[in-house]
XYZ file of C-alpha atoms in Angstrom:
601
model
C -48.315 110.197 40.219
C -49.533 108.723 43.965
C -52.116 106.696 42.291
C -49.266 105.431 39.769
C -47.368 104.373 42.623
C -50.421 102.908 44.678
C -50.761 100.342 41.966
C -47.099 99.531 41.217
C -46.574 98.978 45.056
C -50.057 97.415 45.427
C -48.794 95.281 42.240
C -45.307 93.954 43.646
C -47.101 93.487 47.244
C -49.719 91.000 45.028
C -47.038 89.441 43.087
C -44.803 88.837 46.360
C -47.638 87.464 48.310
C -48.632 84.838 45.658
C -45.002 83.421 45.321
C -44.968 81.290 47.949
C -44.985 77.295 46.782
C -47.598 74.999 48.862
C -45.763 72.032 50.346
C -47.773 69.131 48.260
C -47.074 70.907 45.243
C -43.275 71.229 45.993
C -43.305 67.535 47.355
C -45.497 66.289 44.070
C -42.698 67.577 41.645
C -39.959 66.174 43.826
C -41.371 63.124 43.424
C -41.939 63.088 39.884
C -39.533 64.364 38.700
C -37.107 61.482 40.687
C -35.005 64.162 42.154
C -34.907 62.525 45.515
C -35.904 58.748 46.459
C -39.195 58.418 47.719
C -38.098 57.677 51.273
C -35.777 60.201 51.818
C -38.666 63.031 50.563
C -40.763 61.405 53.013
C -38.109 61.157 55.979
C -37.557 64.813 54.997
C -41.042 66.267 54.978
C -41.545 64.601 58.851
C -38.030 66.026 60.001
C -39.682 69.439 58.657
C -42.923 69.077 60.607
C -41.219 68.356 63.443
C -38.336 71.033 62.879
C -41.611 73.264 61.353
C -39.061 74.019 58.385
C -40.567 73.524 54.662
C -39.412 70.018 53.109
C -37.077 71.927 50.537
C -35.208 73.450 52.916
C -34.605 70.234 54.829
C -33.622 68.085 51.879
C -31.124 71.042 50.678
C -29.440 71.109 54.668
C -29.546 67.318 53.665
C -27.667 67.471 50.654
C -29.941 66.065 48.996
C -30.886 69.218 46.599
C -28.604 71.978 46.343
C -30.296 75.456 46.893
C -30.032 76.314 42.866
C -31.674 73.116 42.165
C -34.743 74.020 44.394
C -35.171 77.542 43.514
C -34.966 76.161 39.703
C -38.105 73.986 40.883
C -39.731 76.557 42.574
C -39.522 78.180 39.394
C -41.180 75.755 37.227
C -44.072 75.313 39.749
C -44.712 79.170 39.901
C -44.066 79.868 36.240
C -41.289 82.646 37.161
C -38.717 82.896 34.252
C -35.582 81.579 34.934
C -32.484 83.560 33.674
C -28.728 82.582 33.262
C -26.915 85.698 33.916
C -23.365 84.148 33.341
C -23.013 84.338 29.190
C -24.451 87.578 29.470
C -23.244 91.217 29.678
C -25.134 94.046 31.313
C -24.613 97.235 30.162
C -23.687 99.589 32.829
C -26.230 101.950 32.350
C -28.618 98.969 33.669
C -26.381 97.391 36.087
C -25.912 100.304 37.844
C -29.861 101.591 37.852
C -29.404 99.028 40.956
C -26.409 100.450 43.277
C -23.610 98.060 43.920
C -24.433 97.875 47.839
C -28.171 96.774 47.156
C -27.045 94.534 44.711
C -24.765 92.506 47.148
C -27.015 93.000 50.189
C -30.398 91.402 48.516
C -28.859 89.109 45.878
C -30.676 91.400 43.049
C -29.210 92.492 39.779
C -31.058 94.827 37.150
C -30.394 92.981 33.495
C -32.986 93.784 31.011
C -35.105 97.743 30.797
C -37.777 99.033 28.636
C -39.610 101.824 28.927
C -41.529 101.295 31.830
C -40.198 98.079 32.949
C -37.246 96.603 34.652
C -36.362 92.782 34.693
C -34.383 91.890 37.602
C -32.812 88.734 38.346
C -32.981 87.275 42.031
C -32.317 84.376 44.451
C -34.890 85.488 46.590
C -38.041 86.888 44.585
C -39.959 87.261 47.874
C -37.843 89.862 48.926
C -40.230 92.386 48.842
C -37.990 94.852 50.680
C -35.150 94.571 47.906
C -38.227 94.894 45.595
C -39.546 97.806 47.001
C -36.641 99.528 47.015
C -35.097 99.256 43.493
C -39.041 100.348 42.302
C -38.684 103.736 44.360
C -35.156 104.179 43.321
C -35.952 103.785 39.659
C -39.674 104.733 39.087
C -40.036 101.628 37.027
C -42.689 98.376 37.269
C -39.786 95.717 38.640
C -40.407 92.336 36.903
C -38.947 89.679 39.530
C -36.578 86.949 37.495
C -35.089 83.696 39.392
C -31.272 83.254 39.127
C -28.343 81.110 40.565
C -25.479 81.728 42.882
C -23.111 81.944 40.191
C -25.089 84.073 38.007
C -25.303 86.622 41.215
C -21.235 86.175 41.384
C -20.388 87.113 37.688
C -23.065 89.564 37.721
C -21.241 91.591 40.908
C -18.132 90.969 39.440
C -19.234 93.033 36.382
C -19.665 95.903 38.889
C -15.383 96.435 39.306
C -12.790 97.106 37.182
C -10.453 94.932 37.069
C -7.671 94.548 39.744
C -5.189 95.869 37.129
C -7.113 98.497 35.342
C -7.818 100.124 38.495
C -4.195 100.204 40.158
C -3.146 101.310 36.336
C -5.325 104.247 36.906
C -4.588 104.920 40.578
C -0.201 104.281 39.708
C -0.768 106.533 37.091
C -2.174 109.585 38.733
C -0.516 109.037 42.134
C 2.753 108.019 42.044
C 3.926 110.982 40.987
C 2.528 112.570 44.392
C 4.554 109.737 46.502
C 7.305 111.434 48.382
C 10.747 109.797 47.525
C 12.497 109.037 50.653
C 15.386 108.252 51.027
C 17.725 107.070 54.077
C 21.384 108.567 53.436
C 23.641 106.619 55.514
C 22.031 104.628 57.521
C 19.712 107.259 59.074
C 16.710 106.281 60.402
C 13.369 108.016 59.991
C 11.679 108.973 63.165
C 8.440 107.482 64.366
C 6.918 111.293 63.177
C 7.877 111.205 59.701
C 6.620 107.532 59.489
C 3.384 108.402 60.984
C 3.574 111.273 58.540
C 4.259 109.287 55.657
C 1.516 106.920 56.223
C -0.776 109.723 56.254
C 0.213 110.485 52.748
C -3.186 110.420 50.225
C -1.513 108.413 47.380
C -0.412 105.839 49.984
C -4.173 105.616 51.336
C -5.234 105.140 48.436
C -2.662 102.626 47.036
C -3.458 100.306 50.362
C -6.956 100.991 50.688
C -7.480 99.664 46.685
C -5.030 97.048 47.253
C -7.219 95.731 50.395
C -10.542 96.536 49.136
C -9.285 94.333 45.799
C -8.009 91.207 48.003
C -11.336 91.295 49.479
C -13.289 91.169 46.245
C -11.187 88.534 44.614
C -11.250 86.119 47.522
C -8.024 86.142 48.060
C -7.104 84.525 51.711
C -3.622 86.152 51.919
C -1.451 88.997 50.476
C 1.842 89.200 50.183
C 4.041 92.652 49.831
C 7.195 92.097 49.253
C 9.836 95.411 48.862
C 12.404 93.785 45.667
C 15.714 95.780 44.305
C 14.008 97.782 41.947
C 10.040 97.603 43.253
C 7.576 96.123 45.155
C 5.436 92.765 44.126
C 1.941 92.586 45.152
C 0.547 88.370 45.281
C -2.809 87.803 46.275
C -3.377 83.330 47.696
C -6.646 82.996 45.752
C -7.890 79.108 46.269
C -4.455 77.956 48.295
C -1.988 79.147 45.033
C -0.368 82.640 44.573
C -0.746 84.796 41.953
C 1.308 88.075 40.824
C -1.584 91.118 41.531
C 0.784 94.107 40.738
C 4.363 95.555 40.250
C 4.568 98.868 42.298
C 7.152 101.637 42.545
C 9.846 101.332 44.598
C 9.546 104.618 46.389
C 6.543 103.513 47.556
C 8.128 100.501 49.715
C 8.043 102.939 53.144
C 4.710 104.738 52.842
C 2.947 101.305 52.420
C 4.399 99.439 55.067
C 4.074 102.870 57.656
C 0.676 102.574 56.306
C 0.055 98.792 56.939
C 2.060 99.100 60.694
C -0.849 102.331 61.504
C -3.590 99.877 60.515
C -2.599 97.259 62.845
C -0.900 99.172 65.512
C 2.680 98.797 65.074
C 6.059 100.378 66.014
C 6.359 102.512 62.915
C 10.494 102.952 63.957
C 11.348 99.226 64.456
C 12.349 97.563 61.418
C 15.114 94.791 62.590
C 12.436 92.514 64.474
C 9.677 90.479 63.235
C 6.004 92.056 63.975
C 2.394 90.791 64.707
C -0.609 92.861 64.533
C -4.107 92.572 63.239
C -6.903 95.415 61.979
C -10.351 95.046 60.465
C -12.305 96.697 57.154
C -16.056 96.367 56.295
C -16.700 96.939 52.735
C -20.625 96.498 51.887
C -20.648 93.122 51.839
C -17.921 92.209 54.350
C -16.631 92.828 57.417
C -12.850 91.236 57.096
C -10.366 90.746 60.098
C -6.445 91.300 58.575
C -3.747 88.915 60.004
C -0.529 91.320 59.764
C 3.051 89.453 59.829
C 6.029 92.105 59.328
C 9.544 90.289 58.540
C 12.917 92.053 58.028
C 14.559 91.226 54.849
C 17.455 92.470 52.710
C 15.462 94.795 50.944
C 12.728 96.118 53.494
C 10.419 94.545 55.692
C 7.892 91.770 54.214
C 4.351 91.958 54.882
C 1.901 89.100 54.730
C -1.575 89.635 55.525
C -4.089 87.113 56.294
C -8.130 87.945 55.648
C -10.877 86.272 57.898
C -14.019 86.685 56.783
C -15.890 87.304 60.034
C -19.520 88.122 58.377
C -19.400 85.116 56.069
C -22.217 82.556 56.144
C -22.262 78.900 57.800
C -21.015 75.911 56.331
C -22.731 72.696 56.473
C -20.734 69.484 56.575
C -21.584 68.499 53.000
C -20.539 72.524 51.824
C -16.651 71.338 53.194
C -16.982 68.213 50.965
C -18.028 65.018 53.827
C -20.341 62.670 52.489
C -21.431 59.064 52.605
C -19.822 56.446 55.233
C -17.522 59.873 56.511
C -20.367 62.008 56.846
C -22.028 59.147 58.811
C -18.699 58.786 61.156
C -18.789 62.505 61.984
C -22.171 62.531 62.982
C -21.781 59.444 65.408
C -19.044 61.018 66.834
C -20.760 64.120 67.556
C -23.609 62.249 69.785
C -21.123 61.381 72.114
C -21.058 63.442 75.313
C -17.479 62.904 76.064
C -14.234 62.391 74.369
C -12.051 64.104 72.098
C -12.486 65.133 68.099
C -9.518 66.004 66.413
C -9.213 67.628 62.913
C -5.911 67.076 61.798
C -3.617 68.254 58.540
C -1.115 71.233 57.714
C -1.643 74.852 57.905
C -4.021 76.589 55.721
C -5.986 73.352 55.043
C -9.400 74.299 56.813
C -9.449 72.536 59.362
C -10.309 75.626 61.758
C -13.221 75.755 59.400
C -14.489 72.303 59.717
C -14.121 72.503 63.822
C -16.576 75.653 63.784
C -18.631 73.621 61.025
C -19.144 70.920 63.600
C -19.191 73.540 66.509
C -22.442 75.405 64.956
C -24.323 71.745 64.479
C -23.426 70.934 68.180
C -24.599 74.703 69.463
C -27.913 73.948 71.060
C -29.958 75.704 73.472
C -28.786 73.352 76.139
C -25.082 73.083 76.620
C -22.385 75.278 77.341
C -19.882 75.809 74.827
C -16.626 77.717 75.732
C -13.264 78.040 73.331
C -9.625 79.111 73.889
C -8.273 80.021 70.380
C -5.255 82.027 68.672
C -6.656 83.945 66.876
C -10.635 84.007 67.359
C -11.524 83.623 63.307
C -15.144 83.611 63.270
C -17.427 85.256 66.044
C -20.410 82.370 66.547
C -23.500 83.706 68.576
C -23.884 81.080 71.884
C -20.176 80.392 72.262
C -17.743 81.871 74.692
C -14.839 82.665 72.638
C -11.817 83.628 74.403
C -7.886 84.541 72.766
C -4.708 83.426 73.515
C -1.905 86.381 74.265
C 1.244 84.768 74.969
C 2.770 88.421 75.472
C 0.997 88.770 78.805
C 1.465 84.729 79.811
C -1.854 83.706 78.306
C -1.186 80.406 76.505
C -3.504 77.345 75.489
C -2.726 75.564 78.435
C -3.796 78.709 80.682
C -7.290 79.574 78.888
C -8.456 75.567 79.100
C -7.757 75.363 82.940
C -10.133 78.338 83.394
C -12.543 77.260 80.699
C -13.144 73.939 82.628
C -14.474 76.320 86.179
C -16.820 77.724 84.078
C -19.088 74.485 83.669
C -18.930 73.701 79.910
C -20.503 70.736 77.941
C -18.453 71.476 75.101
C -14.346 72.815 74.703
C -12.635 73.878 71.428
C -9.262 74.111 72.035
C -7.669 76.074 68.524
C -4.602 73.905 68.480
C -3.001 70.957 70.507
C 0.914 71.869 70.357
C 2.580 70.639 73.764
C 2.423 68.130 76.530
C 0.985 70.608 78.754
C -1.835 71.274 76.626
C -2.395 67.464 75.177
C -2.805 66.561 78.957
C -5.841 68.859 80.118
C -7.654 68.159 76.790
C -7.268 64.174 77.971
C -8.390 65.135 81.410
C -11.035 67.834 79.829
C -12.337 64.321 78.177
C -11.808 62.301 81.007
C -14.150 64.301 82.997
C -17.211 64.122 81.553
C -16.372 66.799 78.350
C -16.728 67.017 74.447
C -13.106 68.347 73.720
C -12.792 69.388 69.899
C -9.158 70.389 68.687
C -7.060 70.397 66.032
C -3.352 69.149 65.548
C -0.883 69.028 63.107
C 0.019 66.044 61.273
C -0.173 65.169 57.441
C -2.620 62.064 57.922
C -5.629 61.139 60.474
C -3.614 58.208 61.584
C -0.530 60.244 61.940
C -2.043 62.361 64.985
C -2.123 58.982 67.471
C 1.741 59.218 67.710
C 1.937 62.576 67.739
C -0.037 62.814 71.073
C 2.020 59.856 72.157
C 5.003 61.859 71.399
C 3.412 64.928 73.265
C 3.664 62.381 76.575
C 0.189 61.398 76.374
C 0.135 57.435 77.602
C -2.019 55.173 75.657
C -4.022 54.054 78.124
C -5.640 57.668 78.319
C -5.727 58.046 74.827
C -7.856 55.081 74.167
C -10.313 56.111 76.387
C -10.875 59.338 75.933
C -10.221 59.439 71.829
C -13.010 59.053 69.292
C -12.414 60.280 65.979
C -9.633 61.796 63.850
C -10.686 63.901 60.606
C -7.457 64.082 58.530
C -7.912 66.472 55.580
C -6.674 69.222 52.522
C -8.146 71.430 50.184
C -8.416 70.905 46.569
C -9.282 73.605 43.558
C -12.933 72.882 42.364
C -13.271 72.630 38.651
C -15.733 75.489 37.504
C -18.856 74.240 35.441
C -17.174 74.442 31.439
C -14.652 71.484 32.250
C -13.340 68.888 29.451
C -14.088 65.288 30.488
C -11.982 62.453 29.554
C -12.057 58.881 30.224
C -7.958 57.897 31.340
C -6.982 54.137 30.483
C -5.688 51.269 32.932
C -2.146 52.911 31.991
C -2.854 56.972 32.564
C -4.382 55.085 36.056
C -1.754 53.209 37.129
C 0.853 56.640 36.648
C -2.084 58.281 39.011
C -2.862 55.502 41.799
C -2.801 51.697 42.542
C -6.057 49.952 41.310
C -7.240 49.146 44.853
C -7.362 53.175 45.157
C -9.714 53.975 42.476
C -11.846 50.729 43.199
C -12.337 51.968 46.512
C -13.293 54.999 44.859
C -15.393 53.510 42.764
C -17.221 51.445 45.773
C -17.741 54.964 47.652
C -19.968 56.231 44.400
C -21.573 52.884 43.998
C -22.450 52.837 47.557
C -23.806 55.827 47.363
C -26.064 55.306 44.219
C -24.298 57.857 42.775
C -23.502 54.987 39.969
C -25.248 51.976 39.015
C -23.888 48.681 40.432
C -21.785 46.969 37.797
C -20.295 49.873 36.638
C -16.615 49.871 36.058
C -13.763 52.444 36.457
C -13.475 52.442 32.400
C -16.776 53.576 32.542
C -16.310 56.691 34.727
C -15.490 59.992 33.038
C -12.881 62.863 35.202
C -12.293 65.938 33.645
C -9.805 68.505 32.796
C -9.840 72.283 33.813
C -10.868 74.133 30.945
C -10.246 78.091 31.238
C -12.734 80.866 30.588
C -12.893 84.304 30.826
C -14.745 83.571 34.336
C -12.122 81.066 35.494
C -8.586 81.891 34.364
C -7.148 78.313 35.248
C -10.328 75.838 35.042
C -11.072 75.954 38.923
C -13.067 78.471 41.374
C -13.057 77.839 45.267
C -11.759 74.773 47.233
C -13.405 71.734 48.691
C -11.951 69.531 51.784
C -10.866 65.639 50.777
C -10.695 63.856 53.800
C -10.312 61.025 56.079
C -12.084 60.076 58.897
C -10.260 57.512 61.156
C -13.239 56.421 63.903
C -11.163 54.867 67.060
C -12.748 51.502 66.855
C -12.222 47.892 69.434
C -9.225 47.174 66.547
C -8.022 50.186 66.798
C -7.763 50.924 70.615
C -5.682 47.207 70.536
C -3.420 48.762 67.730
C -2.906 51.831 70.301
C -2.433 49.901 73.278
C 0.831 47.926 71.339
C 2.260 51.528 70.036
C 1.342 50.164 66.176
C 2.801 52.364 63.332
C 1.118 54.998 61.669
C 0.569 52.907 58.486
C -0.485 49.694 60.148
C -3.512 52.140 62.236
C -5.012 53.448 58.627
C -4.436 50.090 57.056
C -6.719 48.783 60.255
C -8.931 51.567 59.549
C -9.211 50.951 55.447
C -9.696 47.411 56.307
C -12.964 49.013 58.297
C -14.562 51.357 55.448
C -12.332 54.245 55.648
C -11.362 55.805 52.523
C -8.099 57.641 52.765
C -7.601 61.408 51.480
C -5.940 60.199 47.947
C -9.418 57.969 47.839
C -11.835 60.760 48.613
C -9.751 62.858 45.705
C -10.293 59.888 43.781
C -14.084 60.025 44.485
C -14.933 63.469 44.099
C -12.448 63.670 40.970
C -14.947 60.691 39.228
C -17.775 63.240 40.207
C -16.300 66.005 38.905
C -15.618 68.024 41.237
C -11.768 68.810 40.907
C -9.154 67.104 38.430
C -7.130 63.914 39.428
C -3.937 66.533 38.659
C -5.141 69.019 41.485
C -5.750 65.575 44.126
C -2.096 64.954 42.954
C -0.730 68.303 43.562
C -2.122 68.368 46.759
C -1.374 64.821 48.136
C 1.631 65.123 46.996
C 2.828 68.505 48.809
C-alpha cells in the first residue's frame, strides 16, 4: 500500500512539475494564432522582464487576453484536456468525493470516476497542494483537467440546494418550534425575553440559512420586511430585487431580536431608526453586514447590506474602462497632485472603482491614508480610518488629521459639505493626490455641485483633474439572441450621433474594421437558461470620463452649465455614459434595454 502511494504521489509530483509552459512557446502560439498584435506581445514580454512576470500574465492585466483565454492556450500547448463543466451534471456521489470547502478554496471539482481514477477539472492544474490532497482523501490516481471560471461557478453551485428547497425544508420542520408571541395591549417585551427569543434554535437557523443563502447567491442587499399576514424575504442580486421567501408571521420578532444580537442593538427600542453592522465567514467568504432597522406599521424593517471583505482585486478593465477612458484614467493617475472624483448615485460602484484605482496607485513609496464611512474593503499598505459621527468624528475631522500624518495620497469616502469640499481643495492645493467621490447623476454635473458646496472656481480649476461619472449595467450571460435593430428600432433607442460615436469607439479600437457601419453591428437580447433566470449574470460600470482640459478650466472660470461642460468635453473625445452603453451593448456585453433602464433611472 506505501509503495502504491510512493508512485501515485511520485506520479502527480512528475505530472505537476512538467506543466509549466516555456515563454517562447507561449509567445510562438500568441503570435500565430493572431490573438494579440505583434507589437503589443512584444511591448508585453519586455514589461514582463522588467516586472519578471511571464508575458501571459502581463497581456491578461492588459486586457489583452482574458485569463480563460490563456489557460485555454496553455492547454493546447501542454496537451491537457480541456473540459466544459457548464452543460454538464455531476452526480453527487462524485461531486462530493471532493468536499465543498476544497472545492471553493483550490478552484477543483471532481466530474468523471472509474475504478481507479478520478478526472478533476481545474483552473490551476499546478496546484499540487489541491492535488495532493483530493488523492489522499480519495485513494484514487487524480487526472488533472483545465476548466473556466464559469464552469468552476455552475459546478459549486451544484453543491446547494436551492434557496427555496432548503427554507421549504427548514419552514417545514421549524416553524412549528417558533414561539408565538404575542403583545396584548400594547405591552412591551423586555430586553430579557428578546434576548431570549433570539436565542431560540428555529430562529438561528431561519437567519443563519437566510444569510448563508444571500451570500451564495451574490446578493448585495436583503431586505426583511414584517407584512399583515407574514414576512417577505428580497435578496438585490445584480442592482434589481427579487422575492427569496414568504415566512410566517410569528416569526417577525425572533428574527429581528436575532438580527439586532448580531449587530449589537437595543433589543427593547422599536420606535427609532437603528444602525449596526456584524460579520460571517463562510468557507469562501468573509462578509461584513450593513444593518438598517426602520419602524413601520407592521414591525420594524431590516435591510442588510453585504461587503465582501475577502474578495479579489479588480483591474480597471474588470469595472468595464477601456480605450480613450482607460487612457484618461491612467494620465490622471501620474499626476502627483490634484483631485479625482468618481461621481454617480448610490449603489453604482463607484466606492469600487476608487479602491480599483487606489490598489494601482499603492506602491512601495508613498503614503496612502483614507477617512471613510464605512471602511468596505481592508487593502494591505493603506491607513484606513472610519467615520463615527456619534462621538463627533465626521469627514471633515478624519481629513484634518490625515493631512499631519504626511500622506502622498488621501481617499476621502464621500464629498457632502462645504466643510469637507474645502480641505480636499486645500489637501490638493498642497502638494496631495485627493481621490473622492460625490454625488451627482453625470461627470459634468459634479463641477456645480462643488460650486454649490462654496468651492470658488478659481480653486477648482487648479486643483481639479478628472471626473469619472458612471452606473452599473446587467451583463448578458454567454447563450444571448443577437439581432441586428433598423435605423427606426435606433432612432426609438438614441440619436444617430450616439451610436456613431459608438461605433467610432469600436472602430478606434480595432475592435471593427474601418468602413463598417452601424447596420452592420449585431446587439443582442437576454436569452434565459436554467443558469441565468433573466438573460444576465453580474454588472459592469458604463462610464464617462470628463478630463479638466485648457477649454474646460475657461468653461469653469465663466460658471458654464452642466450641458455646455460635457458638450465641451464630447467635442474633445469623451463618450458619455448612454455612449459607452452603446459601445459595450454592440460588443455584447449587456442589451441596449438594460443601458436604457439604467440611463433612464
Amino acid at each position: 500500500m506505501r509503495a502504491a502511494n510512493f508512485i501515485a504521489a511520485r506520479y502527480t509530483f512528475t505530472y505537476v512539475l512538467s506543466m509549466q509552459v516555456a515563454e517562447s512557446e507561449l509567445k510562438a502560439f500568441i503570435l500565430d494564432s493572431g490573438l494579440v498584435a505583434r507589437k503589443e506581445v512584444e511591448a508585453a514580454e519586455a514589461e514582463g522582464k522588467e516586472r519578471k512576470q511571464s508575458l501571459g500574465d502581463i497581456l491578461v492585466s492588459q486586457g489583452a487576453l482574458t485569463s480563460d483565454a490563456l489557460r485555454r492556450i496553455k492547454a493546447y500547448v501542454l496537451g491537457i484536456p480541456f473540459v466544459n463543466l457548464k452543460e454538464l451534471k455531476i452526480p453527487l456521489e462524485i461531486l462530493t468525493l471532493i468536499p465543498e470547502p476544497i472545492a471553493r478554496t483550490h478552484n477543483i471539482i471532481a466530474f468523471r470516476r472509474n475504478l481507479q481514477d478520478l478526472e478533476v477539472a481545474m483552473l490551476d492544474t499546478e496546484d499540487l497542494v489541491a492535488i495532493d490532497s483530493v488523492r489522499k482523501k480519495t485513494g484514487l490516481k487524480i487526472l488533472p483537467r483545465l476548466t473556466d471560471d464559469d464552469s468552476i461557478k455552475h459546478s459549486l453551485m451544484q453543491y446547494q440546494k436551492s434557496l427555496k428547497e432548503e427554507f421549504g425544508d427548514l419552514i417545514t420542520t421549524e416553524a412549528g418550534k417558533l414561539t408565538l408571541v404575542r403583545e396584548a395591549d400594547g405591552e412591551e417585551k423586555s430586553g430579557d425575553e428578546l434576548k431570549k427569543m433570539a436565542e431560540d434554535l428555529p430562529i438561528v437557523r431561519i437567519v443563519d440559512t437566510l444569510l448563508r443563502h444571500a451570500i451564495i447567491q451574490g446578493a448585495s442587499d436583503i431586505h426583511i420586511e414584517p407584512m399583515e399576514m407574514e414576512v417577505l424575504v428580497r435578496y438585490r442580486i445584480d442592482g434589481t430585487l427579487h422575492d427569496a421567501m414568504t415566512l410566517p408571521k410569528q416569526a417577525t420578532s425572533g428574527i429581528t431580536a436575532r438580527i439586532k444580537v448580531l449587530a449589537n442593538l437595543k433589543l427593547d427600542e422599536k420606535r427609532l431608526p437603528q444602525d449596526g453592522r456584524f460579520k460571517m465567514e463562510t468557507d469562501a467568504d468573509k462578509v461584513s453586514f450593513r444593518v438598517s432597522l426602520l419602524p413601520t406599521y407592521y414591525g420594524e424593517k431590516i435591510v442588510m447590506r453585504l461587503l465582501r471583505e475577502t474578495g479579489e482585486g479588480f483591474s480597471l478593465e474588470s469595472l468595464g474602462f477601456h480605450g480613450e477612458t482607460l487612457e484618461r484614467i491612467h494620465g490622471a493617475m501620474k499626476t502627483t497632485t490634484g483631485i479625482i472624483l468618481v461621481s454617480g448615485p448610490t449603489g453604482s460602484g463607484k466606492t469600487t472603482t476608487l479602491y480599483t484605482i487606489l490598489d494601482i496607485l499603492n506602491q512601495p513609496d508613498v503614503n496612502i491614508s483614507t477617512i471613510e464611512d464605512p471602511i468596505e474593503y481592508q487593502m494591505k499598505r493603506v491607513n484606513q480610518t472610519q467615520v463615527n459621527p456619534a462621538i463627533g468624528f465626521s469627514f471633515a475631522d478624519g481629513l484634518r488629521a490625515l493631512l499631519r500624518q504626511d500622506p502622498n495620497i488621501i481617499m476621502v469616502g464621500e464629498i457632502r459639505d462645504k466643510e469637507t469640499a474645502s480641505l480636499a481643495i486645500n489637501a490638493a492645493l498642497t502638494g496631495h493626490v485627493v481621490l473622492s467621490t460625490i454625488h451627482t447623476n453625470s461627470a459634468a454635473g459634479a463641477i456645480p455641485r462643488l460650486m454649490d458646496m462654496g468651492v470658488e472656481p478659481f480653486l477648482l480649476v487648479s486643483t481639479l483633474r478628472l471626473v469619472v461619472g458612471q452606473r452599473l449595467v446587467r451583463r448578458l450571460c454567454d447563450d444571448k439572441e443577437a439581432y441586428t435593430p433598423d435605423a427606426a428600432a435606433r432612432a426609438k433607442i438614441a440619436p444617430k450621433d450616439k451610436f456613431e460615436s459608438a461605433l467610432s469607439a469600436l472602430i478606434e479600437e480595432k475592435l471593427v474594421p474601418k468602413g463598417t457601419g452601424i447596420d452592420q453591428i449585431p446587439f443582442f437580447h437576454p436569452k434565459a437558461s436554467a443558469e441565468c433566470e433573466d438573460g444576465y449574470k453580474s454588472r459592469i460600470g458604463i462610464h464617462e470620463v470628463l478630463t479638466v482640459s485648457s477649454a474646460i478650466r475657461d468653461l469653469i472660470i465663466h460658471n458654464a452649465a452642466p450641458d455646455a461642460i460635457e458638450e465641451q468635453a464630447r467635442k474633445e473625445g469623451m463618450l458619455n455614459m448612454l455612449e459607452d452603453g452603446l459601445y459595450k451593448a454592440a460588443r455584447g456585453v449587456t442589451s441596449l434595454e438594460e443601458v436604457l433602464r439604467v440611463i433612464s433611472e
